[in-house]
Amino acid sequence: NLLMETIHEVGLPSGVVNLVHGDGVGAGAPLTSHPDVDLVSFTGGTATGAKVAAAASPQFKKLSLELGGKNASIVFADCDLEKTVEGVTRAAFLNQGQVCLCGSRVLIEDSIYDEFVERFVDSVESMKIGDPSDESTKLGALISAEHLQKVEGYVSIAREEGGEVLTGGSPCLPKEFENGNWMAPTVIGGLPVDSRCSTEEIFGPVVTIHRFENEQEAVDIANNTRYGLAGSVWTSDLEKGRRVAEGIDTGMVWVNTWLHRDLRVPFGGVKDSGVGREGGRWSLGFFSEPLNICLKQD
């Protein structure tokens, strides 16, 4: 509602922007299938994106789908260790991991694996959980009780798959917020790179960590998922950073940073992470139609 109030204050004519409240059944499905809707831009889960595409495609609507991700943070031995631990922690757990761009797989070069994991776990355990209105808070509650159950379920699956929970792994219920959907940030090691928890989007405060020995193995692990939205590479060798970034089958890669955004650049993914790009001129292209008019003069 605040967004709509701001749009009204700017002075856009009534009806240019409309806000419709509802769920996928009552609002989403009728909108995406309605013949008066010419294009659909959807941000959400891959399964829902498939339904949106199925509803829109028979009418040849323009589609832009920004869907799920299982993004890798690739850590090389020559990185700035302190800054990388801080950056990878933020990439893993911003907004409780409920961001499609979060680095939910941390790939670590073998020679620094033990040292990095020790520092990383310490960093994760130092994150303050609590009231989001407190500026010192780093983690809040998950979006719903149902989602908390889903995330807990994945931790159980990880244990069944042979994973070791290095920290977290259970709901975290501060006494003053014991009725909320709280969960401690969770780091899981020892999982095969093709396990469910290493390849499926959990969308919560859960990351898996994996070793690699060389660039090609890091790229192979990063690409070992049906998603291809984002990723990050951490190294002091920028040429290597570029080379590895180009090898990842994904729509966006950051080198020595994460979520550093310029809204003019293309935003979107490949494979099951979506269709199309938005941002800057890519948005202008999607939300408009080119028209070729040829006037012949005698």
Tab-separated table of C-alpha atoms in Angstrom:
chain	number	residue	atom	x	y	z
A	1	ASN	CA	0.000	0.000	0.000
A	2	LEU	CA	2.877	2.387	0.745
A	3	LEU	CA	4.155	1.838	-2.813
A	4	MET	CA	0.758	2.742	-4.242
A	5	GLU	CA	0.561	5.853	-2.045
A	6	THR	CA	3.967	6.925	-3.349
A	7	ILE	CA	2.897	6.344	-6.964
A	8	HIS	CA	-0.216	8.420	-6.338
A	9	GLU	CA	1.873	11.228	-4.830
A	10	VAL	CA	4.151	11.224	-7.882
A	11	GLY	CA	1.099	12.019	-9.959
A	12	LEU	CA	0.723	9.056	-12.287
A	13	PRO	CA	-2.782	8.929	-13.751
A	14	SER	CA	-5.210	6.625	-11.991
A	15	GLY	CA	-5.126	3.114	-13.435
A	16	VAL	CA	-1.586	3.219	-14.820
A	17	VAL	CA	-0.454	1.056	-11.898
A	18	ASN	CA	-2.859	-1.245	-10.068
A	19	LEU	CA	-2.272	-3.391	-6.993
A	20	VAL	CA	-4.272	-6.597	-6.652
A	21	HIS	CA	-4.092	-8.545	-3.395
A	22	GLY	CA	-4.588	-12.280	-3.437
A	23	ASP	CA	-3.013	-15.692	-3.845
A	24	GLY	CA	-2.062	-17.611	-6.962
A	25	VAL	CA	-5.464	-19.211	-7.324
A	26	GLY	CA	-7.697	-16.199	-6.713
A	27	ALA	CA	-5.565	-13.487	-8.304
A	28	GLY	CA	-2.548	-14.893	-10.117
A	29	ALA	CA	-4.216	-17.454	-12.333
A	30	PRO	CA	-7.000	-15.155	-13.637
A	31	LEU	CA	-4.486	-12.386	-14.362
A	32	THR	CA	-1.948	-14.530	-16.205
A	33	SER	CA	-4.611	-16.209	-18.353
A	34	HIS	CA	-6.762	-13.142	-19.066
A	35	PRO	CA	-6.739	-12.110	-22.755
A	36	ASP	CA	-6.439	-8.401	-21.886
A	37	VAL	CA	-3.073	-8.979	-20.193
A	38	ASP	CA	-0.423	-8.706	-22.915
A	39	LEU	CA	2.669	-9.683	-20.950
A	40	VAL	CA	3.606	-11.265	-17.636
A	41	SER	CA	6.661	-10.590	-15.496
A	42	PHE	CA	6.803	-13.062	-12.632
A	43	THR	CA	9.203	-13.416	-9.706
A	44	GLY	CA	8.881	-16.514	-7.556
A	45	GLY	CA	9.489	-20.236	-7.332
A	46	THR	CA	10.268	-22.425	-10.328
A	47	ALA	CA	7.219	-24.668	-9.858
A	48	THR	CA	4.892	-21.655	-9.813
A	49	GLY	CA	6.767	-20.152	-12.775
A	50	ALA	CA	5.968	-23.272	-14.794
A	51	LYS	CA	2.259	-22.757	-14.062
A	52	VAL	CA	2.487	-19.088	-15.055
A	53	ALA	CA	4.160	-20.040	-18.324
A	54	ALA	CA	1.560	-22.715	-19.003
A	55	ALA	CA	-1.260	-20.197	-18.512
A	56	ALA	CA	0.342	-17.431	-20.582
A	57	SER	CA	1.945	-19.332	-23.453
A	58	PRO	CA	-1.209	-20.472	-25.311
A	59	GLN	CA	-2.044	-16.781	-25.840
A	60	PHE	CA	1.554	-15.971	-26.914
A	61	LYS	CA	2.001	-13.426	-24.150
A	62	LYS	CA	5.466	-11.986	-23.577
A	63	LEU	CA	7.014	-13.689	-20.558
A	64	SER	CA	9.783	-12.743	-18.147
A	65	LEU	CA	10.335	-15.279	-15.378
A	66	GLU	CA	12.770	-14.737	-12.493
A	67	LEU	CA	12.658	-18.017	-10.611
A	68	GLY	CA	14.651	-20.094	-8.136
A	69	GLY	CA	18.368	-20.450	-7.566
A	70	LYS	CA	20.954	-22.733	-5.985
A	71	ASN	CA	23.890	-20.383	-6.219
A	72	ALA	CA	27.521	-21.196	-5.501
A	73	SER	CA	30.044	-19.048	-3.649
A	74	ILE	CA	33.431	-20.239	-4.938
A	75	VAL	CA	36.305	-19.533	-2.537
A	76	PHE	CA	39.889	-19.820	-3.793
A	77	ALA	CA	42.965	-20.136	-1.583
A	78	ASP	CA	44.315	-16.766	-2.750
A	79	CYS	CA	41.278	-14.812	-1.536
A	80	ASP	CA	41.344	-12.142	1.152
A	81	LEU	CA	40.217	-14.542	3.871
A	82	GLU	CA	38.715	-12.022	6.291
A	83	LYS	CA	36.704	-10.161	3.649
A	84	THR	CA	35.651	-13.397	1.984
A	85	VAL	CA	34.321	-14.939	5.193
A	86	GLU	CA	32.307	-11.771	5.801
A	87	GLY	CA	31.031	-11.658	2.215
A	88	VAL	CA	30.153	-15.346	2.000
A	89	THR	CA	28.315	-15.185	5.333
A	90	ARG	CA	26.236	-12.282	4.084
A	91	ALA	CA	25.597	-14.006	0.764
A	92	ALA	CA	24.430	-17.152	2.524
A	93	PHE	CA	22.117	-15.710	5.146
A	94	LEU	CA	20.797	-12.303	4.086
A	95	ASN	CA	17.075	-12.161	4.851
A	96	GLN	CA	17.374	-15.620	6.469
A	97	GLY	CA	18.461	-17.069	3.133
A	98	GLN	CA	15.085	-16.157	1.651
A	99	VAL	CA	16.634	-14.442	-1.378
A	100	CYS	CA	16.825	-16.154	-4.760
A	101	LEU	CA	20.388	-14.841	-5.175
A	102	CYS	CA	21.741	-16.238	-1.890
A	103	GLY	CA	24.913	-18.317	-2.038
A	104	SER	CA	23.510	-21.520	-0.567
A	105	ARG	CA	26.473	-23.673	-1.675
A	106	VAL	CA	29.950	-22.697	-0.502
A	107	LEU	CA	32.740	-24.286	-2.548
A	108	ILE	CA	36.164	-24.035	-0.880
A	109	GLU	CA	39.581	-24.798	-2.335
A	110	ASP	CA	41.018	-27.814	-0.541
A	111	SER	CA	44.197	-26.148	0.767
A	112	ILE	CA	42.253	-23.629	2.904
A	113	TYR	CA	39.154	-25.734	3.583
A	114	ASP	CA	39.697	-26.358	7.308
A	115	GLU	CA	40.741	-22.791	8.119
A	116	PHE	CA	37.931	-21.247	6.103
A	117	VAL	CA	35.269	-23.527	7.576
A	118	GLU	CA	36.414	-22.723	11.126
A	119	ARG	CA	36.243	-18.980	10.447
A	120	PHE	CA	32.983	-19.297	8.540
A	121	VAL	CA	31.231	-21.228	11.316
A	122	ASP	CA	32.473	-18.682	13.884
A	123	SER	CA	31.101	-15.889	11.697
A	124	VAL	CA	27.737	-17.606	11.344
A	125	GLU	CA	27.449	-18.278	15.067
A	126	SER	CA	28.163	-14.607	15.818
A	127	MET	CA	25.106	-13.438	13.875
A	128	LYS	CA	22.502	-11.930	16.176
A	129	ILE	CA	19.018	-13.382	15.869
A	130	GLY	CA	16.054	-11.314	16.961
A	131	ASP	CA	13.888	-8.270	16.413
A	132	PRO	CA	14.413	-6.945	12.854
A	133	SER	CA	13.781	-3.385	14.038
A	134	ASP	CA	17.042	-3.615	16.017
A	135	GLU	CA	19.867	-2.481	13.730
A	136	SER	CA	22.265	-4.994	15.284
A	137	THR	CA	20.018	-7.912	14.311
A	138	LYS	CA	21.340	-10.027	11.436
A	139	LEU	CA	18.655	-12.714	11.270
A	140	GLY	CA	14.902	-12.539	11.698
A	141	ALA	CA	12.124	-15.108	11.465
A	142	LEU	CA	11.198	-17.160	8.425
A	143	ILE	CA	8.177	-16.088	6.419
A	144	SER	CA	5.728	-18.697	7.784
A	145	ALA	CA	5.374	-21.750	9.994
A	146	GLU	CA	4.880	-23.885	6.885
A	147	HIS	CA	8.150	-22.667	5.405
A	148	LEU	CA	9.971	-23.327	8.668
A	149	GLN	CA	8.751	-26.918	8.521
A	150	LYS	CA	10.014	-27.230	4.956
A	151	VAL	CA	13.470	-25.928	5.883
A	152	GLU	CA	13.625	-28.226	8.937
A	153	GLY	CA	12.678	-31.076	6.629
A	154	TYR	CA	15.693	-30.385	4.431
A	155	VAL	CA	17.997	-30.492	7.454
A	156	SER	CA	16.580	-33.913	8.260
A	157	ILE	CA	17.160	-34.983	4.661
A	158	ALA	CA	20.755	-33.739	4.888
A	159	ARG	CA	21.378	-35.938	7.919
A	160	GLU	CA	19.872	-38.909	6.074
A	161	GLU	CA	22.173	-38.164	3.134
A	162	GLY	CA	25.224	-38.362	5.400
A	163	GLY	CA	25.708	-34.670	6.078
A	164	GLU	CA	27.222	-33.271	9.266
A	165	VAL	CA	25.541	-30.237	10.807
A	166	LEU	CA	28.427	-27.994	11.854
A	167	THR	CA	26.209	-25.345	13.415
A	168	GLY	CA	22.482	-24.670	13.673
A	169	GLY	CA	20.202	-27.367	12.358
A	170	SER	CA	17.216	-26.728	14.587
A	171	PRO	CA	14.662	-24.021	15.323
A	172	CYS	CA	16.064	-21.173	17.378
A	173	LEU	CA	13.448	-19.721	19.698
A	174	PRO	CA	14.519	-16.657	21.669
A	175	LYS	CA	12.230	-16.559	24.678
A	176	GLU	CA	10.764	-13.194	23.754
A	177	PHE	CA	9.888	-14.444	20.264
A	178	GLU	CA	9.014	-18.059	21.017
A	179	ASN	CA	5.835	-17.938	18.922
A	180	GLY	CA	7.711	-16.998	15.750
A	181	ASN	CA	9.272	-19.024	12.954
A	182	TRP	CA	12.866	-18.851	14.146
A	183	MET	CA	15.725	-21.030	12.996
A	184	ALA	CA	19.434	-20.862	13.703
A	185	PRO	CA	21.625	-20.369	10.618
A	186	THR	CA	22.773	-23.813	9.551
A	187	VAL	CA	25.995	-25.008	7.916
A	188	ILE	CA	26.172	-28.594	6.637
A	189	GLY	CA	29.337	-30.373	5.559
A	190	GLY	CA	30.131	-33.814	4.206
A	191	LEU	CA	27.331	-34.027	1.636
A	192	PRO	CA	27.873	-35.377	-1.882
A	193	VAL	CA	27.728	-32.563	-4.440
A	194	ASP	CA	24.791	-34.306	-6.144
A	195	SER	CA	22.722	-34.819	-2.984
A	196	ARG	CA	19.267	-33.290	-2.712
A	197	CYS	CA	20.302	-30.654	-0.184
A	198	SER	CA	23.249	-29.692	-2.398
A	199	THR	CA	21.181	-29.261	-5.561
A	200	GLU	CA	17.614	-28.323	-4.556
A	201	GLU	CA	16.579	-24.826	-3.523
A	202	ILE	CA	15.877	-24.708	0.225
A	203	PHE	CA	15.258	-20.936	0.420
A	204	GLY	CA	16.166	-20.666	4.061
A	205	PRO	CA	19.127	-20.214	6.440
A	206	VAL	CA	20.824	-23.441	5.348
A	207	VAL	CA	24.059	-23.764	3.355
A	208	THR	CA	26.127	-26.748	2.280
A	209	ILE	CA	29.926	-26.635	2.029
A	210	HIS	CA	32.114	-28.604	-0.370
A	211	ARG	CA	35.803	-29.021	-1.236
A	212	PHE	CA	37.359	-28.596	-4.665
A	213	GLU	CA	40.927	-29.023	-5.900
A	214	ASN	CA	41.095	-26.893	-9.060
A	215	GLU	CA	39.193	-24.385	-11.182
A	216	GLN	CA	37.523	-26.954	-13.399
A	217	GLU	CA	36.222	-28.965	-10.473
A	218	ALA	CA	34.813	-25.782	-8.905
A	219	VAL	CA	33.022	-24.918	-12.147
A	220	ASP	CA	31.711	-28.478	-12.519
A	221	ILE	CA	30.266	-28.465	-9.007
A	222	ALA	CA	28.761	-25.003	-9.485
A	223	ASN	CA	27.031	-26.198	-12.663
A	224	ASN	CA	25.786	-29.425	-11.055
A	225	THR	CA	22.232	-28.196	-10.516
A	226	ARG	CA	19.240	-27.459	-12.674
A	227	TYR	CA	19.346	-23.819	-11.561
A	228	GLY	CA	21.445	-21.039	-13.076
A	229	LEU	CA	20.627	-17.685	-11.517
A	230	ALA	CA	23.694	-16.231	-9.802
A	231	GLY	CA	26.993	-16.949	-8.099
A	232	SER	CA	30.137	-15.390	-6.687
A	233	VAL	CA	33.885	-15.999	-7.023
A	234	TRP	CA	36.395	-14.963	-4.355
A	235	THR	CA	40.037	-14.607	-5.410
A	236	SER	CA	42.858	-12.050	-5.554
A	237	ASP	CA	43.513	-13.096	-9.174
A	238	LEU	CA	40.942	-11.099	-11.151
A	239	GLU	CA	41.799	-12.877	-14.399
A	240	LYS	CA	41.039	-16.180	-12.730
A	241	GLY	CA	37.875	-14.655	-11.295
A	242	ARG	CA	36.726	-13.651	-14.771
A	243	ARG	CA	37.671	-17.025	-16.240
A	244	VAL	CA	35.764	-18.984	-13.608
A	245	ALA	CA	32.783	-16.626	-13.809
A	246	GLU	CA	32.578	-17.184	-17.565
A	247	GLY	CA	32.570	-20.940	-16.992
A	248	ILE	CA	29.566	-20.910	-14.670
A	249	ASP	CA	26.270	-21.592	-16.446
A	250	THR	CA	24.365	-18.796	-14.788
A	251	GLY	CA	22.875	-15.385	-15.461
A	252	MET	CA	24.874	-13.288	-12.974
A	253	VAL	CA	28.241	-13.654	-11.243
A	254	TRP	CA	29.968	-11.354	-8.760
A	255	VAL	CA	33.738	-11.429	-8.192
A	256	ASN	CA	34.921	-10.504	-4.667
A	257	THR	CA	31.510	-9.112	-3.794
A	258	TRP	CA	27.860	-10.152	-3.704
A	259	LEU	CA	24.594	-8.368	-4.478
A	260	HIS	CA	26.432	-5.305	-5.733
A	261	ARG	CA	23.664	-4.079	-7.995
A	262	ASP	CA	23.486	-1.647	-10.869
A	263	LEU	CA	19.865	-1.552	-11.956
A	264	ARG	CA	20.909	-0.884	-15.553
A	265	VAL	CA	22.502	-4.294	-16.055
A	266	PRO	CA	20.592	-7.436	-17.140
A	267	PHE	CA	18.960	-9.364	-14.298
A	268	GLY	CA	17.835	-12.960	-14.751
A	269	GLY	CA	18.932	-16.555	-15.031
A	270	VAL	CA	19.199	-19.629	-17.228
A	271	LYS	CA	17.960	-23.212	-17.018
A	272	ASP	CA	15.264	-23.559	-14.321
A	273	SER	CA	16.063	-20.108	-12.954
A	274	GLY	CA	13.982	-18.312	-15.520
A	275	VAL	CA	13.434	-16.806	-18.936
A	276	GLY	CA	14.498	-13.395	-20.194
A	277	ARG	CA	16.236	-10.420	-18.604
A	278	GLU	CA	15.063	-7.219	-16.982
A	279	GLY	CA	16.936	-4.099	-15.895
A	280	GLY	CA	17.833	-0.941	-17.803
A	281	ARG	CA	17.297	-1.216	-21.550
A	282	TRP	CA	16.381	-4.897	-21.141
A	283	SER	CA	13.294	-3.802	-19.176
A	284	LEU	CA	12.478	-1.172	-21.780
A	285	GLY	CA	12.677	-3.851	-24.440
A	286	PHE	CA	10.454	-6.248	-22.556
A	287	PHE	CA	7.777	-3.769	-21.515
A	288	SER	CA	7.422	-2.285	-25.000
A	289	GLU	CA	7.008	-3.508	-28.562
A	290	PRO	CA	9.188	-2.291	-31.455
A	291	LEU	CA	7.189	-0.933	-34.362
A	292	ASN	CA	8.579	-0.670	-37.870
A	293	ILE	CA	6.785	1.890	-40.052
A	294	CYS	CA	7.818	2.284	-43.689
A	295	LEU	CA	6.485	5.345	-45.556
A	296	LYS	CA	7.083	5.404	-49.278
A	297	GLN	CA	7.189	8.896	-50.797
A	298	ASP	CA	6.766	9.452	-54.552
